[in-house]
Amino acid sequence: MARHGVSADEAFDVLRRTSQDLNVKLADLAATLTERHAEIDLPAR
């Protein structure tokens, strides 16, 4: 959140939308991001 300058609510909205777009449970998406955060280079907003 700090890296991309978003609030907790905005970060959750991104997770929720991505979960819906990919048809993946939000908890599964969050777990994957947590496990693989070092491998993922997301562009800043």
mmCIF file of C-alpha atoms in Angstrom, residues 12-27 29:
data_model
loop_
_atom_site.group_PDB
_atom_site.id
_atom_site.type_symbol
_atom_site.label_atom_id
_atom_site.label_comp_id
_atom_site.label_asym_id
_atom_site.label_seq_id
_atom_site.Cartn_x
_atom_site.Cartn_y
_atom_site.Cartn_z
ATOM 1 C CA PHE A 12 -8.983 -3.971 -0.961
ATOM 2 C CA ASP A 13 -10.956 -2.663 -3.956
ATOM 3 C CA VAL A 14 -8.059 -3.615 -6.242
ATOM 4 C CA LEU A 15 -7.956 -7.109 -4.722
ATOM 5 C CA ARG A 16 -11.726 -7.473 -5.023
ATOM 6 C CA ARG A 17 -11.833 -6.339 -8.666
ATOM 7 C CA THR A 18 -8.870 -8.508 -9.629
ATOM 8 C CA SER A 19 -10.439 -11.482 -7.886
ATOM 9 C CA GLN A 20 -13.647 -10.987 -9.853
ATOM 10 C CA ASP A 21 -11.850 -10.363 -13.162
ATOM 11 C CA LEU A 22 -9.788 -13.544 -12.788
ATOM 12 C CA ASN A 23 -12.626 -15.570 -11.252
ATOM 13 C CA VAL A 24 -10.387 -16.461 -8.304
ATOM 14 C CA LYS A 25 -11.443 -16.385 -4.667
ATOM 15 C CA LEU A 26 -10.160 -13.244 -2.995
ATOM 16 C CA ALA A 27 -8.524 -15.247 -0.198
ATOM 17 C CA LEU A 29 -5.480 -14.255 -4.630
#
